[in-house]
Coordinates of C-alpha atoms in Angstrom, one line a residue:
Chain A
M1 CA 132.7 -105.5 -68.2
T2 CA 129.7 -102.9 -67.2
T3 CA 126.0 -103.5 -65.7
R4 CA 125.0 -103.3 -69.3
L5 CA 125.8 -103.7 -73.1
I6 CA 124.0 -101.4 -75.9
D7 CA 125.2 -102.0 -79.2
L8 CA 124.6 -99.6 -81.9
D9 CA 125.7 -101.2 -84.9
V10 CA 124.8 -104.7 -85.8
H11 CA 124.4 -105.9 -89.4
F12 CA 121.5 -108.4 -91.2
H13 CA 122.7 -108.8 -94.4
E14 CA 119.3 -109.6 -96.3
S15 CA 119.3 -111.8 -99.1
L16 CA 116.8 -110.2 -101.9
S17 CA 115.3 -113.7 -102.2
T18 CA 113.6 -113.2 -98.7
L19 CA 112.8 -109.2 -99.3
S20 CA 111.3 -109.5 -102.7
E21 CA 108.3 -110.8 -101.0
Y22 CA 108.0 -107.5 -99.5
F23 CA 108.3 -105.4 -102.9
D24 CA 106.0 -103.4 -104.8
E25 CA 104.6 -104.7 -108.2
P26 CA 106.6 -105.0 -110.6
W27 CA 109.5 -105.2 -108.4
R28 CA 108.8 -108.2 -106.5
T29 CA 107.6 -110.3 -109.9
R30 CA 110.7 -109.1 -111.7
L31 CA 113.2 -110.2 -108.8
Q32 CA 110.8 -113.6 -107.9
E33 CA 110.9 -114.4 -111.9
G34 CA 114.3 -112.8 -113.2
G35 CA 116.3 -115.7 -111.8
T36 CA 120.0 -115.2 -110.6
Y37 CA 119.8 -112.2 -113.7
A38 CA 117.4 -110.0 -111.7
E39 CA 119.6 -110.9 -108.4
F40 CA 122.6 -109.8 -109.5
G41 CA 121.6 -107.1 -111.3
F42 CA 119.1 -105.2 -109.0
G43 CA 122.1 -103.3 -106.9
P44 CA 125.2 -102.2 -107.4
G45 CA 127.2 -105.0 -104.9
G46 CA 129.2 -104.6 -102.2
G47 CA 132.2 -103.5 -103.9
S48 CA 135.3 -104.7 -105.3
G49 CA 138.0 -106.4 -102.6
D50 CA 138.7 -108.9 -100.5
R51 CA 137.5 -107.9 -96.9
G52 CA 138.6 -111.7 -95.9
V53 CA 142.3 -110.5 -96.2
G54 CA 142.9 -113.5 -98.5
G55 CA 141.5 -116.2 -96.3
R56 CA 142.8 -114.4 -92.4
V57 CA 139.6 -113.7 -91.4
K58 CA 137.8 -116.8 -91.1
R59 CA 134.9 -115.6 -88.6
E60 CA 132.5 -114.7 -91.4
Q61 CA 133.3 -117.5 -93.9
D62 CA 131.0 -120.6 -94.4
G63 CA 131.9 -123.8 -92.2
E64 CA 134.6 -122.0 -90.0
R65 CA 133.9 -122.3 -86.8
G66 CA 136.7 -121.7 -83.6
D67 CA 135.7 -119.8 -80.6
V68 CA 133.6 -117.4 -82.3
V69 CA 130.3 -117.5 -83.4
D70 CA 130.3 -118.1 -87.1
T71 CA 127.6 -116.1 -89.7
S72 CA 126.8 -117.1 -92.8
Y73 CA 127.6 -113.3 -93.7
P74 CA 129.1 -112.6 -96.4
N75 CA 128.0 -115.7 -98.3
A76 CA 124.5 -116.0 -98.2
G77 CA 122.1 -114.0 -96.3
M78 CA 121.6 -114.5 -92.6
T79 CA 118.7 -115.9 -90.9
P80 CA 117.4 -114.2 -88.0
E81 CA 118.7 -116.4 -85.6
E82 CA 121.9 -115.5 -86.1
I83 CA 121.5 -111.6 -84.6
P84 CA 120.7 -113.4 -80.9
D85 CA 123.8 -115.4 -81.2
G86 CA 125.9 -113.1 -82.4
M87 CA 124.2 -110.5 -78.9
E88 CA 125.0 -113.2 -76.9
Y89 CA 128.7 -113.9 -78.3
L90 CA 129.2 -109.6 -77.6
G91 CA 127.0 -109.9 -74.1
V92 CA 125.2 -107.5 -75.7
D93 CA 121.5 -107.1 -74.0
Q94 CA 120.1 -104.5 -76.6
C95 CA 121.3 -103.6 -80.1
L96 CA 119.8 -101.8 -83.3
V97 CA 120.1 -104.0 -86.2
L98 CA 120.9 -102.1 -89.3
S99 CA 120.3 -103.2 -92.7
H100 CA 123.9 -105.1 -94.4
K101 CA 121.7 -104.6 -98.1
L102 CA 121.4 -100.4 -97.6
L103 CA 124.9 -99.7 -96.8
G104 CA 125.5 -99.8 -100.6
A105 CA 122.8 -96.7 -100.8
G106 CA 124.4 -94.4 -102.2
S107 CA 125.2 -96.1 -105.5
Y108 CA 121.9 -96.8 -106.5
V109 CA 121.8 -93.7 -108.4
A110 CA 120.3 -94.6 -111.8
D111 CA 116.5 -94.4 -110.3
D112 CA 115.0 -93.5 -107.2
E113 CA 112.6 -96.6 -107.2
R114 CA 115.0 -99.3 -106.1
L115 CA 116.3 -97.9 -103.5
G116 CA 112.8 -97.2 -101.8
Q117 CA 111.9 -101.1 -102.4
L118 CA 114.9 -102.3 -100.8
A119 CA 114.2 -99.5 -97.7
K120 CA 110.9 -100.4 -97.7
G121 CA 111.3 -104.3 -98.2
S122 CA 113.9 -104.6 -95.9
A123 CA 111.8 -102.8 -92.9
E124 CA 109.1 -104.8 -93.3
Y125 CA 111.2 -107.8 -93.3
M126 CA 113.0 -106.9 -90.2
L127 CA 109.2 -106.2 -88.7
D128 CA 108.4 -109.4 -89.6
H129 CA 111.2 -111.9 -88.7
V130 CA 114.5 -110.1 -87.1
L131 CA 113.2 -107.3 -84.7
D132 CA 112.1 -108.3 -81.4
P133 CA 111.9 -105.3 -78.2
S134 CA 111.2 -108.1 -76.1
A135 CA 114.9 -110.2 -76.9
G136 CA 116.5 -105.9 -77.1
I137 CA 116.7 -106.3 -81.2
Y138 CA 115.6 -103.0 -82.2
S139 CA 116.2 -101.1 -85.1
A140 CA 116.8 -97.7 -86.9
L141 CA 114.5 -97.5 -90.1
P142 CA 116.3 -97.4 -93.5
V143 CA 115.4 -94.2 -95.5
P144 CA 115.8 -94.1 -99.4
Y145 CA 117.0 -90.6 -99.4
S146 CA 117.2 -90.3 -103.5
D147 CA 113.1 -90.4 -103.1
V148 CA 112.6 -88.1 -100.5
D149 CA 108.6 -88.0 -100.7
A150 CA 108.8 -92.3 -100.3
S151 CA 111.7 -91.3 -97.5
L152 CA 108.6 -89.6 -95.7
D153 CA 105.7 -91.9 -96.2
L154 CA 108.0 -94.8 -94.8
I155 CA 108.8 -92.9 -91.7
E156 CA 105.4 -91.7 -91.2
R157 CA 104.1 -95.4 -91.7
L158 CA 106.8 -97.6 -89.9
G159 CA 108.8 -95.0 -87.7
T160 CA 106.3 -95.6 -84.7
E161 CA 106.7 -98.9 -84.5
E162 CA 108.6 -99.8 -80.9
A163 CA 111.2 -101.2 -82.8
F164 CA 112.0 -98.8 -84.6
R165 CA 114.3 -96.4 -82.3
G166 CA 115.5 -94.2 -85.0
I167 CA 116.3 -93.4 -89.0
Y168 CA 119.2 -95.0 -90.5
M169 CA 121.1 -92.9 -93.6
V170 CA 123.9 -94.1 -94.8
T171 CA 126.8 -91.6 -96.1
G172 CA 128.4 -93.4 -98.3
G173 CA 127.6 -92.2 -102.1
A174 CA 125.0 -89.3 -100.9
E175 CA 124.5 -86.9 -103.8
P176 CA 123.8 -84.2 -102.9
P177 CA 125.8 -84.5 -99.8
L178 CA 123.1 -84.7 -96.9
G179 CA 123.2 -80.9 -95.6
N180 CA 121.3 -80.2 -98.8
R181 CA 117.9 -78.5 -98.3
K182 CA 116.2 -81.5 -100.3
Y183 CA 116.6 -83.7 -97.3
E184 CA 115.7 -81.2 -94.6
P185 CA 111.5 -82.8 -94.9
I186 CA 113.4 -86.0 -93.4
Y187 CA 115.0 -84.0 -90.5
E188 CA 111.8 -82.1 -90.2
L189 CA 110.0 -85.5 -89.4
A190 CA 112.2 -87.3 -87.5
E191 CA 112.4 -84.1 -85.3
E192 CA 108.9 -84.6 -84.6
M193 CA 108.6 -87.9 -84.0
G194 CA 111.4 -88.3 -81.7
L195 CA 113.6 -90.3 -84.0
P196 CA 117.7 -90.0 -83.8
V197 CA 119.4 -89.9 -87.1
V198 CA 122.2 -92.7 -87.5
F199 CA 124.4 -91.8 -90.2
H200 CA 125.9 -94.4 -91.3
T201 CA 129.3 -94.8 -93.5
G202 CA 130.1 -97.1 -96.1
G203 CA 131.8 -96.7 -99.5
S204 CA 134.6 -99.0 -100.3
G205 CA 136.1 -101.1 -103.3
L206 CA 139.2 -101.0 -105.9
D207 CA 136.8 -100.5 -108.9
S208 CA 134.5 -98.1 -108.0
Y209 CA 133.6 -95.6 -105.4
H210 CA 134.5 -92.1 -104.8
T211 CA 138.4 -92.7 -105.8
K212 CA 139.1 -95.6 -107.9
G213 CA 142.0 -97.1 -108.6
Y214 CA 143.6 -98.0 -105.6
S215 CA 145.3 -101.5 -105.8
K216 CA 144.7 -102.7 -102.2
F217 CA 141.5 -102.9 -100.2
I218 CA 143.4 -101.3 -97.4
E219 CA 143.3 -98.2 -99.1
T220 CA 140.1 -97.8 -100.4
H221 CA 138.9 -99.4 -97.1
T222 CA 140.9 -97.0 -94.9
L223 CA 139.9 -93.4 -96.8
G224 CA 136.0 -94.7 -98.3
F225 CA 135.0 -95.0 -95.1
L226 CA 136.5 -92.1 -93.7
E227 CA 135.7 -89.4 -96.5
S228 CA 132.3 -90.3 -96.3
N229 CA 131.8 -89.4 -93.4
M230 CA 133.5 -86.5 -93.3
S231 CA 131.5 -85.2 -96.3
Q232 CA 128.3 -85.6 -95.1
L233 CA 129.1 -84.2 -91.2
T234 CA 131.1 -80.9 -93.2
S235 CA 127.3 -81.1 -94.9
L236 CA 124.9 -81.2 -92.1
L237 CA 127.2 -78.4 -89.8
I238 CA 127.7 -75.7 -92.5
Q239 CA 124.4 -76.0 -94.0
G240 CA 123.2 -75.5 -90.8
I241 CA 121.3 -78.7 -89.7
P242 CA 121.9 -78.1 -85.9
E243 CA 120.9 -74.6 -86.0
K244 CA 117.5 -75.8 -88.5
F245 CA 116.6 -78.7 -86.3
P246 CA 117.9 -78.0 -82.8
D247 CA 116.0 -80.8 -80.9
L248 CA 117.1 -83.6 -83.6
K249 CA 119.6 -86.0 -82.3
M250 CA 122.7 -87.4 -84.7
V251 CA 124.8 -90.2 -84.4
F252 CA 127.8 -91.2 -87.0
L253 CA 129.0 -94.6 -86.9
E254 CA 132.0 -96.5 -88.2
S255 CA 135.2 -94.3 -88.8
G256 CA 136.4 -94.7 -85.4
V257 CA 137.4 -91.5 -82.9
F258 CA 140.5 -90.0 -84.2
W259 CA 139.1 -88.4 -87.6
V260 CA 136.5 -86.3 -85.7
G261 CA 139.2 -83.9 -83.7
A262 CA 140.9 -83.6 -87.2
L263 CA 137.7 -82.8 -89.1
G264 CA 136.7 -80.1 -86.4
Q265 CA 139.5 -78.6 -86.3
R266 CA 139.7 -78.3 -90.2
L267 CA 136.4 -76.7 -90.2
D268 CA 137.1 -74.5 -87.5
T269 CA 140.5 -73.0 -89.1
E270 CA 137.9 -72.6 -92.2
Y271 CA 135.0 -71.4 -90.4
L272 CA 137.3 -68.3 -89.3
K273 CA 138.3 -67.3 -92.4
R274 CA 135.0 -67.9 -94.4
Q275 CA 132.1 -67.8 -91.4
S276 CA 130.3 -65.5 -94.1
E277 CA 129.3 -68.9 -96.1
A278 CA 127.9 -70.8 -93.5
P279 CA 125.4 -67.5 -91.8
L280 CA 123.1 -69.7 -89.5
L281 CA 125.9 -71.2 -87.3
E282 CA 126.8 -69.6 -84.1
Q283 CA 129.3 -70.8 -83.0
R284 CA 132.4 -72.9 -84.1
P285 CA 131.8 -76.3 -85.8
S286 CA 133.9 -77.9 -83.5
D287 CA 131.5 -76.7 -81.1
Y288 CA 128.4 -78.8 -82.6
I289 CA 130.7 -81.3 -83.0
R290 CA 131.2 -82.1 -79.6
D291 CA 127.3 -80.4 -78.2
R292 CA 125.2 -82.1 -80.5
F293 CA 126.3 -84.7 -82.1
Y294 CA 127.2 -88.6 -81.0
F295 CA 129.7 -91.0 -82.3
G296 CA 129.8 -95.2 -82.6
T297 CA 133.3 -96.2 -81.1
Q298 CA 134.7 -98.9 -84.2
P299 CA 136.7 -99.1 -85.4
I300 CA 138.7 -98.2 -82.5
E301 CA 141.8 -97.2 -83.2
N302 CA 144.9 -98.9 -81.9
P303 CA 147.3 -96.3 -80.6
R304 CA 150.8 -96.8 -79.3
N305 CA 150.5 -94.2 -77.0
P306 CA 147.4 -94.4 -75.0
D307 CA 147.6 -90.5 -74.6
H308 CA 146.4 -89.6 -78.1
M309 CA 143.4 -92.0 -77.7
E310 CA 142.1 -90.1 -74.5
A311 CA 142.6 -86.5 -76.0
A312 CA 140.9 -88.2 -79.4
I313 CA 137.8 -88.7 -77.3
E314 CA 138.1 -85.2 -75.3
M315 CA 138.1 -83.7 -78.7
L316 CA 134.7 -85.3 -80.2
G317 CA 133.2 -84.5 -76.9
G318 CA 134.5 -87.0 -73.9
A319 CA 132.6 -90.2 -73.2
D320 CA 128.9 -88.3 -73.1
S321 CA 129.3 -88.0 -76.7
L322 CA 130.2 -91.8 -77.6
M323 CA 128.5 -94.8 -78.2
Y324 CA 129.7 -98.4 -78.2
A325 CA 129.1 -99.9 -81.4
S326 CA 130.2 -103.3 -82.8
D327 CA 129.6 -103.9 -86.2
Y328 CA 129.3 -107.0 -85.7
P329 CA 129.3 -109.5 -88.0
H330 CA 131.3 -107.8 -90.4
W331 CA 135.0 -108.4 -90.9
D332 CA 136.2 -105.7 -88.8
F333 CA 134.0 -105.5 -86.2
D334 CA 134.7 -104.1 -82.2
R335 CA 134.6 -106.7 -79.1
P336 CA 133.1 -104.3 -76.2
Q337 CA 136.7 -105.0 -74.6
S338 CA 138.3 -103.0 -76.8
I339 CA 136.4 -99.9 -75.1
T340 CA 136.1 -101.4 -71.9
D341 CA 140.4 -102.1 -71.6
L342 CA 140.6 -98.2 -72.6
E343 CA 142.4 -97.7 -68.6
F344 CA 142.1 -94.0 -68.8
L345 CA 138.1 -94.1 -68.3
S346 CA 136.7 -94.0 -65.3
D347 CA 134.1 -96.2 -64.0
A348 CA 131.2 -94.0 -65.0
E349 CA 132.8 -93.0 -68.3
K350 CA 132.7 -96.4 -69.7
E351 CA 128.9 -97.4 -68.3
R352 CA 128.1 -94.2 -70.6
I353 CA 130.0 -95.0 -73.6
M354 CA 128.5 -98.7 -73.3
W355 CA 125.4 -98.2 -72.8
R356 CA 124.1 -95.0 -70.7
N357 CA 124.1 -92.7 -73.7
A358 CA 122.6 -94.6 -76.3
A359 CA 120.1 -95.7 -74.0
E360 CA 119.0 -92.0 -73.6
V361 CA 119.4 -91.0 -76.8
F362 CA 117.4 -93.9 -78.2
D363 CA 114.8 -94.5 -75.2
L364 CA 116.4 -98.2 -74.8
Chain B
M1 CA 144.6 -43.2 -67.9
T2 CA 145.4 -42.2 -70.6
D3 CA 144.1 -39.0 -72.3
R4 CA 142.1 -38.2 -75.1
I5 CA 143.8 -38.9 -78.5
R6 CA 143.4 -36.3 -81.7
V7 CA 143.1 -38.5 -84.3
G8 CA 142.8 -35.8 -87.3
D9 CA 139.9 -34.0 -89.2
V10 CA 137.0 -36.6 -90.0
A11 CA 137.2 -35.0 -93.8
S12 CA 140.4 -37.5 -93.5
I13 CA 139.0 -40.3 -92.4
G14 CA 136.8 -42.9 -94.7
P15 CA 136.2 -46.6 -95.0
D16 CA 139.4 -46.4 -97.7
D17 CA 141.3 -44.0 -95.7
P18 CA 141.7 -45.2 -91.8
E19 CA 143.9 -43.0 -89.1
L20 CA 146.6 -44.9 -87.9
V21 CA 147.2 -43.6 -83.8
T22 CA 148.8 -45.6 -81.4
V23 CA 147.1 -46.2 -77.7
D24 CA 149.4 -47.1 -75.0
G25 CA 151.6 -48.9 -77.2
T26 CA 148.5 -50.3 -79.6
R27 CA 148.0 -49.9 -83.2
V28 CA 144.7 -48.6 -83.7
A29 CA 142.7 -47.8 -86.7
V30 CA 139.6 -45.0 -87.0
V31 CA 137.3 -45.4 -89.8
S32 CA 134.3 -44.5 -90.7
Y33 CA 131.5 -46.3 -92.6
D34 CA 128.2 -44.9 -92.9
D35 CA 128.7 -42.2 -91.8
E36 CA 129.6 -43.6 -88.0
Y37 CA 133.1 -43.8 -87.1
Y38 CA 134.9 -46.6 -85.6
A39 CA 138.2 -47.2 -84.0
I40 CA 139.7 -50.8 -84.0
E41 CA 142.8 -52.5 -83.1
N42 CA 144.6 -52.9 -86.5
T43 CA 146.6 -55.6 -85.8
C44 CA 144.6 -59.1 -86.8
L45 CA 144.6 -61.6 -84.3
H46 CA 145.0 -64.1 -87.1
Q47 CA 148.2 -63.7 -88.6
C48 CA 149.0 -60.0 -87.7
G49 CA 147.6 -58.4 -90.7
P50 CA 146.9 -55.1 -90.9
V51 CA 142.7 -55.1 -90.6
S52 CA 142.5 -51.7 -91.3
Q53 CA 143.3 -52.4 -95.3
G54 CA 140.2 -54.7 -95.3
R55 CA 136.9 -54.1 -96.9
I56 CA 134.4 -52.5 -94.7
K57 CA 130.7 -54.0 -95.6
G58 CA 127.7 -54.7 -94.0
A59 CA 128.0 -58.7 -91.7
L60 CA 126.6 -61.2 -93.9
S61 CA 123.6 -63.0 -92.6
G62 CA 120.9 -65.5 -93.3
E63 CA 117.5 -66.3 -92.6
W64 CA 115.5 -69.8 -92.7
S65 CA 111.7 -69.9 -92.6
D66 CA 111.1 -73.5 -93.8
P67 CA 112.7 -76.8 -93.9
G68 CA 113.0 -77.1 -97.9
D69 CA 113.7 -73.6 -98.4
R70 CA 116.5 -71.8 -98.8
V71 CA 118.9 -69.5 -96.6
E72 CA 118.3 -66.2 -97.7
E73 CA 121.6 -64.1 -97.2
S74 CA 121.8 -60.3 -97.0
F75 CA 124.2 -58.4 -96.0
D76 CA 122.9 -56.3 -92.5
E77 CA 123.9 -52.9 -92.9
S78 CA 123.6 -52.1 -89.4
H79 CA 126.2 -54.3 -88.3
P80 CA 128.9 -53.1 -89.6
A81 CA 132.0 -55.4 -90.2
I82 CA 135.7 -55.0 -91.5
A83 CA 138.0 -58.2 -92.6
C84 CA 141.4 -58.6 -92.6
P85 CA 142.6 -58.2 -95.8
L86 CA 145.2 -61.8 -94.8
H87 CA 143.1 -64.0 -94.8
G88 CA 139.4 -62.7 -94.0
W89 CA 139.1 -62.7 -90.4
E90 CA 136.0 -60.8 -89.9
Y91 CA 135.4 -58.4 -86.9
D92 CA 132.4 -56.4 -85.8
L93 CA 133.6 -52.5 -86.1
R94 CA 131.2 -52.0 -82.9
T95 CA 132.9 -54.0 -80.4
G96 CA 136.0 -56.0 -82.0
E97 CA 134.6 -59.3 -82.0
H98 CA 135.2 -62.0 -84.3
L99 CA 132.2 -62.5 -86.5
G100 CA 132.6 -66.6 -86.2
D101 CA 133.8 -66.5 -82.7
D102 CA 132.9 -63.5 -79.8
D103 CA 135.8 -65.3 -77.7
L104 CA 138.2 -64.0 -80.2
A105 CA 138.1 -60.0 -79.7
L106 CA 140.4 -57.1 -81.3
A107 CA 140.0 -53.7 -79.0
T108 CA 137.8 -50.6 -80.1
Y109 CA 137.3 -47.3 -78.5
P110 CA 135.2 -44.3 -78.7
V111 CA 135.6 -41.7 -80.7
V112 CA 134.3 -38.2 -80.4
I113 CA 133.9 -35.5 -83.0
E114 CA 134.0 -32.1 -82.0
D115 CA 134.5 -29.3 -84.5
G116 CA 135.2 -31.7 -87.5
V117 CA 138.0 -33.3 -85.8
A118 CA 137.7 -37.2 -84.4
Y119 CA 139.5 -37.7 -81.5
L120 CA 139.8 -41.3 -79.4
E121 CA 138.7 -41.8 -75.2
P122 CA 140.5 -44.7 -74.6

């Protein structure tokens, strides 16, 4: 193991009933007095499909215990105590806890108020009940990006809190894509305040999301998370966000590592033919990927040939561009050993991935 | 040292009328654009397309002022570029460098005009 361990992606599954007291009126009363219908109908839900693989993944089911830590996710809202329990289980010293409820951000399309209430409610609830910098429990502030003004208000109001070490934007379903100029005031403010942007993927489900009608969850989960991150990284790059905001730090989470090199090569091939459509870029897209972006490790792939993993990591920028992320307590979480057991990494490279990069970027 | 190479009468050279010569085995296109003459290697570094048959125009540039503003795009006529007609790889006519990656560069040569005749000085 390494001398220290920072986990960039732990989730806290909030219940709406606990968040509603932080909502503005009339949303608070609607939820508190609306009963099951109001809660059920507030948001788009978690997407269809069985993440537990028909009872095989036991860890996240109520009442199941073994040599793993049980959580109430996904059957009920988690309790704040479950975060330090999870950290102890993984051996994590510090972590960023990201709102689970916000993962559906891109699906809140009917109005631009609910997402703002959800982000504000989650942020304030987390500050009051979950986050504890003295115990290494930090977060990134959820951004309700469909309402840019509300996003700016929230960042200005809470972005200086010690517990919030960055801002958090969900890539799944974000339309227009996150390189669109409408979002630039968010990036400007984040850059001014020294807040890195955590782009967290999302987006899978049998009956909804970008491609409808897959019959097995493996299909939509394989591609949904990947496509969401690819869409947004492509948009950010081609619209010149790295050039427009030279001091903005950007981290992409939850699509593994192999996609990055493939996307970089695809973008470069297009760019050499159509660079006039990306006139702000001063170098190849893959150069920006290596120089300006960081990537979370999870869910780390399992190639038979370790040389392929080594090449994939090298293509995204090497150990200097990677940060350990568990995604705990979600069903496909990674233990730290998934990285520290990679034999081609030197001890110094493991230290960078397991904590140093995150410590530098998030000032932890 | 290769001697000066006679290309031809300048009147016969235009953006759409390149003259081709061979320099030490390399095919070179001599073109004119906006009253200037340029000589650039004729074989695209991508898939060997005939660069001289491509469009010449000022490179497209983008100016961005403030967050939320559009990127203002314009053709920079002080920065002429030629695009290979096969796939659009675009090169700076003055330097031969690909507009998207200056590690990729076609050879360029000085063009001298004397008495209405264009010459290359390799």
